mmCIF file of C-alpha atoms and ligand atoms in Angstrom:
data_model
loop_
_atom_site.group_PDB
_atom_site.id
_atom_site.type_symbol
_atom_site.label_atom_id
_atom_site.label_comp_id
_atom_site.label_asym_id
_atom_site.label_seq_id
_atom_site.Cartn_x
_atom_site.Cartn_y
_atom_site.Cartn_z
ATOM 1 C CA MET A 1 78.395 73.092 134.074
ATOM 2 C CA SER A 2 75.567 70.273 135.221
ATOM 3 C CA THR A 3 76.367 66.512 134.146
ATOM 4 C CA ARG A 4 72.646 67.494 132.284
ATOM 5 C CA ARG A 5 73.140 70.680 130.599
ATOM 6 C CA LYS A 6 77.056 68.603 129.475
ATOM 7 C CA PHE A 7 74.634 66.303 128.139
ATOM 8 C CA ILE A 8 72.409 68.174 126.100
ATOM 9 C CA LYS A 9 75.154 70.308 124.837
ATOM 10 C CA LEU A 10 77.036 67.113 123.888
ATOM 11 C CA SER A 11 74.095 65.655 122.314
ATOM 12 C CA ALA A 12 73.425 68.489 119.936
ATOM 13 C CA LEU A 13 76.837 68.555 118.996
ATOM 14 C CA GLY A 14 76.263 64.984 117.978
ATOM 15 C CA ALA A 15 73.450 65.614 116.672
ATOM 16 C CA THR A 16 74.840 68.364 114.593
ATOM 17 C CA ALA A 17 77.735 66.100 113.629
ATOM 18 C CA LEU A 18 75.377 63.301 111.986
ATOM 19 C CA GLY A 19 73.499 66.663 109.874
ATOM 20 C CA SER A 20 76.803 67.706 108.235
ATOM 21 C CA GLY A 21 78.474 64.438 107.351
ATOM 22 C CA LEU A 22 80.937 65.215 110.400
ATOM 23 C CA PRO A 23 82.658 61.952 112.169
ATOM 24 C CA ILE A 24 80.762 62.215 115.545
ATOM 25 C CA GLU A 25 83.815 61.160 117.156
ATOM 26 C CA ARG A 26 85.651 63.592 116.007
ATOM 27 C CA ALA A 27 82.971 66.956 117.272
ATOM 28 C CA LEU A 28 82.900 65.014 120.647
ATOM 29 C CA ALA A 29 86.288 65.028 121.126
ATOM 30 C CA GLY A 30 86.943 68.133 121.384
ATOM 31 C CA SER A 31 84.565 68.680 124.037
ATOM 32 C CA LEU A 32 84.868 65.815 126.058
ATOM 33 C CA ASN A 33 89.006 66.533 125.726
ATOM 34 C CA ALA A 34 88.384 69.610 127.817
ATOM 35 C CA ALA A 35 90.344 68.849 130.594
ATOM 36 C CA LYS A 36 93.640 68.227 128.255
ATOM 37 C CA SER A 37 92.546 71.701 127.291
ATOM 38 C CA ASN A 38 96.243 73.553 125.578
ATOM 39 C CA LYS A 39 95.716 76.597 128.352
ATOM 40 C CA PRO A 40 96.887 79.162 128.344
ATOM 41 C CA VAL A 41 97.250 80.259 124.251
ATOM 42 C CA VAL A 42 97.611 83.508 123.024
ATOM 43 C CA ILE A 43 97.627 83.670 118.786
ATOM 44 C CA SER A 44 97.337 87.396 116.708
ATOM 45 C CA THR A 45 97.371 87.676 113.122
ATOM 46 C CA TRP A 46 100.348 88.681 110.737
ATOM 47 C CA ASN A 47 104.186 88.468 112.627
ATOM 48 C CA HIS A 48 103.703 92.009 114.482
ATOM 49 C CA GLY A 49 101.788 89.305 116.263
ATOM 50 C CA VAL A 50 105.152 87.842 117.823
ATOM 51 C CA PRO A 51 106.237 90.734 120.080
ATOM 52 C CA ALA A 52 102.019 91.419 120.315
ATOM 53 C CA ASN A 53 101.496 88.251 121.647
ATOM 54 C CA ALA A 54 104.887 88.195 124.100
ATOM 55 C CA ALA A 55 102.934 90.964 125.991
ATOM 56 C CA ALA A 56 100.228 89.530 126.086
ATOM 57 C CA TRP A 57 101.191 86.129 127.950
ATOM 58 C CA GLU A 58 103.400 88.159 130.729
ATOM 59 C CA ILE A 59 100.021 88.670 131.154
ATOM 60 C CA LEU A 60 98.409 84.994 130.798
ATOM 61 C CA ASN A 61 101.597 83.691 132.159
ATOM 62 C CA LYS A 62 101.153 84.895 135.609
ATOM 63 C CA LYS A 63 97.153 83.186 135.370
ATOM 64 C CA GLY A 64 95.649 87.159 133.950
ATOM 65 C CA THR A 65 93.021 87.144 132.467
ATOM 66 C CA ALA A 66 92.416 86.924 128.651
ATOM 67 C CA LEU A 67 90.703 90.203 128.244
ATOM 68 C CA ASP A 68 93.597 92.342 130.107
ATOM 69 C CA ALA A 69 96.057 90.108 127.866
ATOM 70 C CA VAL A 70 94.291 90.912 124.640
ATOM 71 C CA GLU A 71 94.168 94.434 125.381
ATOM 72 C CA ALA A 72 97.700 94.667 126.142
ATOM 73 C CA GLY A 73 99.223 92.916 123.483
ATOM 74 C CA VAL A 74 97.132 94.739 120.609
ATOM 75 C CA ARG A 75 98.751 97.805 121.921
ATOM 76 C CA VAL A 76 102.001 96.990 121.191
ATOM 77 C CA PRO A 77 101.285 97.348 117.558
ATOM 78 C CA GLU A 78 99.315 99.971 118.473
ATOM 79 C CA GLY A 79 101.825 102.475 120.213
ATOM 80 C CA ASP A 80 104.805 100.923 116.997
ATOM 81 C CA PRO A 81 105.086 103.683 114.342
ATOM 82 C CA GLU A 82 107.330 100.913 112.438
ATOM 83 C CA VAL A 83 103.674 98.692 112.279
ATOM 84 C CA ARG A 84 102.069 101.325 109.485
ATOM 85 C CA THR A 85 98.777 99.342 109.593
ATOM 86 C CA VAL A 86 97.533 99.602 113.501
ATOM 87 C CA GLY A 87 96.915 102.417 115.770
ATOM 88 C CA TYR A 88 99.682 105.741 116.084
ATOM 89 C CA GLY A 89 102.143 105.797 112.660
ATOM 90 C CA GLY A 90 99.360 104.479 111.109
ATOM 91 C CA PHE A 91 98.433 104.856 107.209
ATOM 92 C CA PRO A 92 96.278 107.712 106.779
ATOM 93 C CA ASP A 93 92.889 107.946 104.576
ATOM 94 C CA ARG A 94 93.562 110.011 101.260
ATOM 95 C CA GLU A 95 92.637 112.919 103.196
ATOM 96 C CA GLY A 96 96.195 112.058 105.538
ATOM 97 C CA LYS A 97 93.681 111.171 108.630
ATOM 98 C CA VAL A 98 94.791 108.712 110.428
ATOM 99 C CA THR A 99 91.465 107.213 111.003
ATOM 100 C CA LEU A 100 91.076 104.146 113.629
ATOM 101 C CA ASP A 101 88.570 101.182 113.895
ATOM 102 C CA ALA A 102 89.064 98.803 117.007
ATOM 103 C CA CYS A 103 86.634 96.601 119.365
ATOM 104 C CA ILE A 104 87.111 94.003 121.832
ATOM 105 C CA MET A 105 85.115 91.372 123.308
ATOM 106 C CA ASP A 106 85.687 88.921 126.277
ATOM 107 C CA LYS A 107 84.215 85.446 127.908
ATOM 108 C CA ASP A 108 80.495 87.413 128.910
ATOM 109 C CA SER A 109 80.046 88.082 125.564
ATOM 110 C CA ASN A 110 80.473 91.974 126.890
ATOM 111 C CA CYS A 111 81.782 94.089 123.602
ATOM 112 C CA GLY A 112 82.894 97.367 123.101
ATOM 113 C CA SER A 113 84.134 99.187 119.763
ATOM 114 C CA VAL A 114 85.407 102.603 118.183
ATOM 115 C CA ALA A 115 84.939 103.206 114.919
ATOM 116 C CA PHE A 116 86.761 106.491 112.818
ATOM 117 C CA LEU A 117 88.267 107.645 115.809
ATOM 118 C CA GLN A 118 90.646 110.125 115.320
ATOM 119 C CA HIS A 119 93.867 110.940 117.271
ATOM 120 C CA ILE A 120 94.135 108.554 120.088
ATOM 121 C CA LYS A 121 96.794 106.244 120.196
ATOM 122 C CA HIS A 122 95.377 103.619 121.788
ATOM 123 C CA PRO A 123 91.733 102.842 120.354
ATOM 124 C CA ILE A 124 91.633 99.232 122.156
ATOM 125 C CA SER A 125 91.400 100.633 125.135
ATOM 126 C CA VAL A 126 89.238 103.460 124.094
ATOM 127 C CA ALA A 127 86.777 100.177 122.715
ATOM 128 C CA ARG A 128 87.301 98.714 126.749
ATOM 129 C CA LYS A 129 86.134 101.623 128.555
ATOM 130 C CA VAL A 130 82.965 101.487 125.875
ATOM 131 C CA MET A 131 82.643 98.570 126.964
ATOM 132 C CA GLU A 132 83.028 99.052 130.715
ATOM 133 C CA GLU A 133 81.709 102.012 131.383
ATOM 134 C CA THR A 134 78.658 102.561 128.855
ATOM 135 C CA PRO A 135 75.486 101.229 128.404
ATOM 136 C CA HIS A 136 76.622 100.845 124.411
ATOM 137 C CA VAL A 137 78.671 98.661 122.275
ATOM 138 C CA MET A 138 79.769 101.363 119.947
ATOM 139 C CA LEU A 139 80.946 104.769 119.512
ATOM 140 C CA VAL A 140 82.359 106.848 116.100
ATOM 141 C CA GLY A 141 84.039 109.544 114.889
ATOM 142 C CA GLU A 142 83.811 113.053 117.423
ATOM 143 C CA GLY A 143 81.605 111.034 120.539
ATOM 144 C CA ALA A 144 83.774 108.654 120.489
ATOM 145 C CA LEU A 145 86.900 111.452 120.468
ATOM 146 C CA GLN A 146 85.301 113.342 123.025
ATOM 147 C CA PHE A 147 84.281 109.778 125.329
ATOM 148 C CA ALA A 148 87.792 109.516 124.717
ATOM 149 C CA LEU A 149 89.083 112.903 126.224
ATOM 150 C CA GLU A 150 86.638 112.602 129.223
ATOM 151 C CA LYS A 151 88.017 109.198 130.305
ATOM 152 C CA GLY A 152 91.918 110.616 130.194
ATOM 153 C CA PHE A 153 93.042 109.887 126.752
ATOM 154 C CA ARG A 154 95.156 112.022 125.674
ATOM 155 C CA LYS A 155 94.675 114.035 122.132
ATOM 156 C CA GLU A 156 97.870 113.478 119.833
ATOM 157 C CA ASN A 157 99.002 113.671 115.986
ATOM 158 C CA LEU A 158 99.147 109.967 115.309
ATOM 159 C CA LEU A 159 100.312 110.751 111.364
ATOM 160 C CA THR A 160 104.147 109.897 111.798
ATOM 161 C CA PRO A 161 106.251 111.646 108.650
ATOM 162 C CA ALA A 162 107.390 108.646 107.417
ATOM 163 C CA SER A 163 103.415 108.384 106.987
ATOM 164 C CA GLU A 164 102.796 111.291 105.932
ATOM 165 C CA LYS A 165 105.484 110.957 103.247
ATOM 166 C CA ASP A 166 104.065 107.939 101.607
ATOM 167 C CA TRP A 167 100.679 109.965 101.885
ATOM 168 C CA LYS A 168 102.018 112.606 99.687
ATOM 169 C CA ASN A 169 103.509 110.188 97.214
ATOM 170 C CA TRP A 170 100.180 108.001 97.067
ATOM 171 C CA LEU A 171 98.834 111.548 96.659
ATOM 172 C CA LYS A 172 100.327 112.235 92.897
ATOM 173 C CA GLU A 173 98.537 109.402 91.304
ATOM 174 C CA SER A 174 95.776 109.382 93.948
ATOM 175 C CA LYS A 175 94.685 105.452 91.988
ATOM 176 C CA TYR A 176 92.761 103.712 95.204
ATOM 177 C CA LYS A 177 93.595 100.208 94.483
ATOM 178 C CA PRO A 178 94.077 96.773 97.654
ATOM 179 C CA VAL A 179 96.978 95.553 97.303
ATOM 180 C CA ILE A 180 97.122 91.985 98.672
ATOM 181 C CA ASN A 181 99.737 90.884 101.250
ATOM 182 C CA ILE A 182 101.185 93.983 101.792
ATOM 183 C CA GLU A 183 101.441 96.560 104.566
ATOM 184 C CA ASN A 184 97.840 97.696 103.953
ATOM 185 C CA HIS A 185 96.377 95.152 105.000
ATOM 186 C CA ASP A 186 97.619 94.187 108.531
ATOM 187 C CA THR A 187 95.090 94.812 111.259
ATOM 188 C CA ILE A 188 95.750 92.614 113.963
ATOM 189 C CA GLY A 189 93.412 90.557 115.582
ATOM 190 C CA MET A 190 94.057 88.472 118.828
ATOM 191 C CA LEU A 191 92.484 85.666 120.556
ATOM 192 C CA ALA A 192 93.138 84.529 123.938
ATOM 193 C CA LEU A 193 92.485 81.620 126.556
ATOM 194 C CA ASP A 194 93.475 82.097 129.800
ATOM 195 C CA ALA A 195 94.695 79.429 132.567
ATOM 196 C CA ASN A 196 90.801 79.489 134.126
ATOM 197 C CA GLY A 197 90.488 78.771 130.176
ATOM 198 C CA ASP A 198 88.460 81.896 129.690
ATOM 199 C CA LEU A 199 88.686 83.468 126.176
ATOM 200 C CA ALA A 200 88.876 87.112 124.788
ATOM 201 C CA GLY A 201 89.741 88.694 121.819
ATOM 202 C CA ALA A 202 90.394 92.318 120.565
ATOM 203 C CA CYS A 203 90.713 93.627 117.255
ATOM 204 C CA THR A 204 92.285 97.120 116.137
ATOM 205 C CA THR A 205 93.558 98.920 112.553
ATOM 206 C CA SER A 206 94.050 102.125 110.553
ATOM 207 C CA GLY A 207 91.817 100.294 107.978
ATOM 208 C CA ALA A 208 92.839 100.456 104.268
ATOM 209 C CA ALA A 209 95.218 102.814 103.448
ATOM 210 C CA TYR A 210 94.003 106.104 101.285
ATOM 211 C CA LYS A 211 90.847 104.487 102.413
ATOM 212 C CA MET A 212 87.681 107.088 101.791
ATOM 213 C CA HIS A 213 86.870 109.506 104.680
ATOM 214 C CA GLY A 214 84.302 108.046 107.023
ATOM 215 C CA ARG A 215 85.000 104.700 105.677
ATOM 216 C CA VAL A 216 84.879 101.809 108.184
ATOM 217 C CA GLY A 217 85.847 98.569 108.049
ATOM 218 C CA ASP A 218 85.108 95.104 109.262
ATOM 219 C CA SER A 219 87.613 95.163 112.233
ATOM 220 C CA PRO A 220 85.428 97.529 114.887
ATOM 221 C CA ILE A 221 82.388 95.151 113.803
ATOM 222 C CA ILE A 222 81.153 92.915 116.300
ATOM 223 C CA GLY A 223 80.615 89.471 114.347
ATOM 224 C CA ALA A 224 82.588 90.398 111.616
ATOM 225 C CA GLY A 225 86.355 91.091 112.486
ATOM 226 C CA LEU A 226 85.921 89.789 115.922
ATOM 227 C CA PHE A 227 83.298 87.128 117.530
ATOM 228 C CA ILE A 228 84.071 85.241 120.839
ATOM 229 C CA ASP A 229 81.656 83.223 122.325
ATOM 230 C CA ASN A 230 83.014 81.158 125.397
ATOM 231 C CA GLU A 231 81.354 77.922 125.051
ATOM 232 C CA VAL A 232 83.285 77.177 122.091
ATOM 233 C CA GLY A 233 85.541 79.910 120.478
ATOM 234 C CA GLY A 234 86.833 82.526 118.765
ATOM 235 C CA ALA A 235 87.392 83.972 115.299
ATOM 236 C CA THR A 236 89.287 87.416 114.204
ATOM 237 C CA ALA A 237 89.742 88.559 110.316
ATOM 238 C CA THR A 238 92.099 89.830 108.301
ATOM 239 C CA GLY A 239 92.191 91.744 104.995
ATOM 240 C CA LEU A 240 89.577 93.360 102.617
ATOM 241 C CA GLY A 241 86.995 94.788 105.210
ATOM 242 C CA GLU A 242 84.142 95.113 102.936
ATOM 243 C CA ALA A 243 84.539 90.845 101.571
ATOM 244 C CA VAL A 244 84.697 90.100 105.639
ATOM 245 C CA MET A 245 81.307 92.299 106.371
ATOM 246 C CA ARG A 246 79.122 90.823 104.108
ATOM 247 C CA THR A 247 79.693 87.505 105.228
ATOM 248 C CA VAL A 248 80.129 88.447 109.068
ATOM 249 C CA GLY A 249 83.051 86.089 108.826
ATOM 250 C CA SER A 250 84.064 86.019 112.434
ATOM 251 C CA HIS A 251 80.564 84.699 113.437
ATOM 252 C CA LEU A 252 80.398 82.653 110.633
ATOM 253 C CA VAL A 253 83.832 80.972 111.471
ATOM 254 C CA VAL A 254 82.782 80.274 115.479
ATOM 255 C CA GLU A 255 79.560 79.294 114.117
ATOM 256 C CA LEU A 256 80.988 76.528 112.123
ATOM 257 C CA MET A 257 83.138 75.625 114.904
ATOM 258 C CA ARG A 258 80.566 75.119 117.540
ATOM 259 C CA GLN A 259 79.202 72.516 114.344
ATOM 260 C CA GLY A 260 81.993 70.310 115.036
ATOM 261 C CA ASN A 261 84.471 72.308 112.953
ATOM 262 C CA SER A 262 88.230 72.308 113.659
ATOM 263 C CA PRO A 263 89.249 75.586 113.941
ATOM 264 C CA GLU A 264 91.269 75.386 110.690
ATOM 265 C CA ASP A 265 88.811 73.909 108.634
ATOM 266 C CA ALA A 266 85.702 76.550 109.912
ATOM 267 C CA CYS A 267 88.143 79.487 108.817
ATOM 268 C CA ARG A 268 88.215 77.132 104.979
ATOM 269 C CA LEU A 269 84.896 77.112 105.197
ATOM 270 C CA ALA A 270 84.106 80.766 105.540
ATOM 271 C CA VAL A 271 87.210 81.750 102.976
ATOM 272 C CA GLU A 272 85.208 79.397 100.586
ATOM 273 C CA ARG A 273 81.651 81.274 101.132
ATOM 274 C CA ILE A 274 84.128 84.660 100.897
ATOM 275 C CA ILE A 275 84.720 83.223 97.555
ATOM 276 C CA ALA A 276 81.215 82.087 96.906
ATOM 277 C CA LYS A 277 80.193 85.346 97.100
ATOM 278 C CA GLN A 278 82.700 87.555 95.330
ATOM 279 C CA LYS A 279 82.894 88.348 91.558
ATOM 280 C CA ASP A 280 86.815 88.087 91.442
ATOM 281 C CA VAL A 281 89.560 87.604 94.233
ATOM 282 C CA LYS A 282 92.444 88.160 92.535
ATOM 283 C CA ASP A 283 92.515 91.183 94.140
ATOM 284 C CA LEU A 284 91.027 90.404 97.254
ATOM 285 C CA GLN A 285 92.795 89.287 100.401
ATOM 286 C CA VAL A 286 91.103 88.113 103.736
ATOM 287 C CA GLY A 287 92.287 85.791 106.083
ATOM 288 C CA PHE A 288 90.782 84.360 109.370
ATOM 289 C CA ILE A 289 92.536 82.980 112.693
ATOM 290 C CA ALA A 290 90.120 80.826 115.262
ATOM 291 C CA LEU A 291 90.720 79.070 118.493
ATOM 292 C CA ASN A 292 88.292 77.078 120.206
ATOM 293 C CA LYS A 293 87.978 76.613 124.168
ATOM 294 C CA ASN A 294 90.461 73.909 123.757
ATOM 295 C CA GLY A 295 93.418 75.880 123.067
ATOM 296 C CA GLU A 296 93.742 74.314 119.378
ATOM 297 C CA TYR A 297 94.156 77.071 116.853
ATOM 298 C CA GLY A 298 93.503 77.353 112.692
ATOM 299 C CA ALA A 299 93.555 79.839 110.026
ATOM 300 C CA TYR A 300 92.499 79.835 106.219
ATOM 301 C CA CYS A 301 93.017 82.945 103.883
ATOM 302 C CA ILE A 302 92.304 83.184 99.797
ATOM 303 C CA HIS A 303 95.857 84.031 99.115
ATOM 304 C CA LYS A 304 99.137 82.944 100.002
ATOM 305 C CA GLY A 305 101.488 84.875 101.711
ATOM 306 C CA PHE A 306 99.346 85.464 105.190
ATOM 307 C CA ASN A 307 101.421 84.398 108.717
ATOM 308 C CA TYR A 308 100.231 84.505 112.374
ATOM 309 C CA ALA A 309 101.959 84.297 115.701
ATOM 310 C CA VAL A 310 101.161 81.821 118.173
ATOM 311 C CA GLN A 311 102.698 81.222 122.173
ATOM 312 C CA ASP A 312 101.325 79.118 123.941
ATOM 313 C CA LYS A 313 103.815 76.960 126.851
ATOM 314 C CA SER A 314 105.480 74.994 124.132
ATOM 315 C CA GLY A 315 106.905 78.428 122.845
ATOM 316 C CA VAL A 316 106.453 81.190 119.969
ATOM 317 C CA LYS A 317 105.661 80.197 116.195
ATOM 318 C CA LEU A 318 105.033 81.991 113.604
ATOM 319 C CA ILE A 319 102.441 80.079 111.120
ATOM 320 C CA ASP A 320 102.217 80.326 107.195
ATOM 321 C CA GLY A 321 98.146 80.378 106.848
ATOM 322 C CA LYS A 322 97.622 77.298 104.569
ATOM 323 C CA ALA A 323 95.343 79.022 101.846
ATOM 324 C CA LYS A 324 92.856 78.424 99.384
ATOM 325 C CA LEU A 325 94.471 79.975 96.421
HETATM 326 C C1 LIG B 1 89.738 96.990 106.928
HETATM 327 N N1 LIG B 1 90.451 94.742 107.620
HETATM 328 O O1 LIG B 1 89.332 98.197 107.586
HETATM 329 C C2 LIG B 1 90.835 96.379 107.759
HETATM 330 C C3 LIG B 1 92.163 95.699 107.283
HETATM 331 C C4 LIG B 1 93.329 94.945 107.443
HETATM 332 O O2 LIG B 1 94.908 93.426 107.473
HETATM 333 O O3 LIG B 1 92.841 93.558 107.590
HETATM 334 N N2 LIG B 1 94.236 94.948 106.990
HETATM 335 O O4 LIG B 1 89.039 96.531 106.330
#
């Protein structure tokens, strides 16, 4: 970046910091310390983020790109039938169909997304192909499936016997009520900063368990479930997608970081915005994680119980997200 451009950016940051009442030193320190940045680093939602991060780390540690890392990382829970909320083995909708949502975003603000996709185990890789091999950002349903098959993905049955059994039990009462902090809100969202200092993110889910057929959540929506701006940072969301979409949550978190907030503060402010817009948050969980350009990270959620996984040079961590309530 030219010195002049850097100066303009820092001036803008300083002005924002003044406007928001944030200490200017803190806002500026973030930009000025770029040389000391913590990289590479990868963070992701929930405890299934630990093995997912390990796969991403293998790439990051060999100076691979953040984009390759996040794709490889989230493919781990996508392919794991024991993870009942992502990819193969995910809970179906109320008609017993496993429908998947995923998106990916890179350092150049390229993005790709698939929603309401059936029969394909790795929707994140289809999303990447949408990004790289089509003029579009998002493909859904039958069109997304047709595209995946054209690209050589295999059509398979994603409903495992365990998920089918649970669905049949659910049918007995057919009561749809999202429950906080348990398996029906366990999307994986992953953010990585590579050795080159570039960011990328990925988000993939089977969505809310027993949702209406055709329902799409926040996870494949760029800006809601995931957002990356390589000049600032990235954010991703988990929890009740409808609440995240109403506030375009991940974009909000990134913009709050742009204004000088730390990753954790940005996540907290976005959570507070969601709470302010909802009548009742008793049964509503949303969690955000965020990573900035310096490799600093943080998280925040509405209710206790949300955790996130981190891997960097200092090792592997599973951290409880701070909660508002
Ligand atoms: C959705 N946000 O479809 C997703 C679900 C989720 O952790 O995050 N689960 O609403």
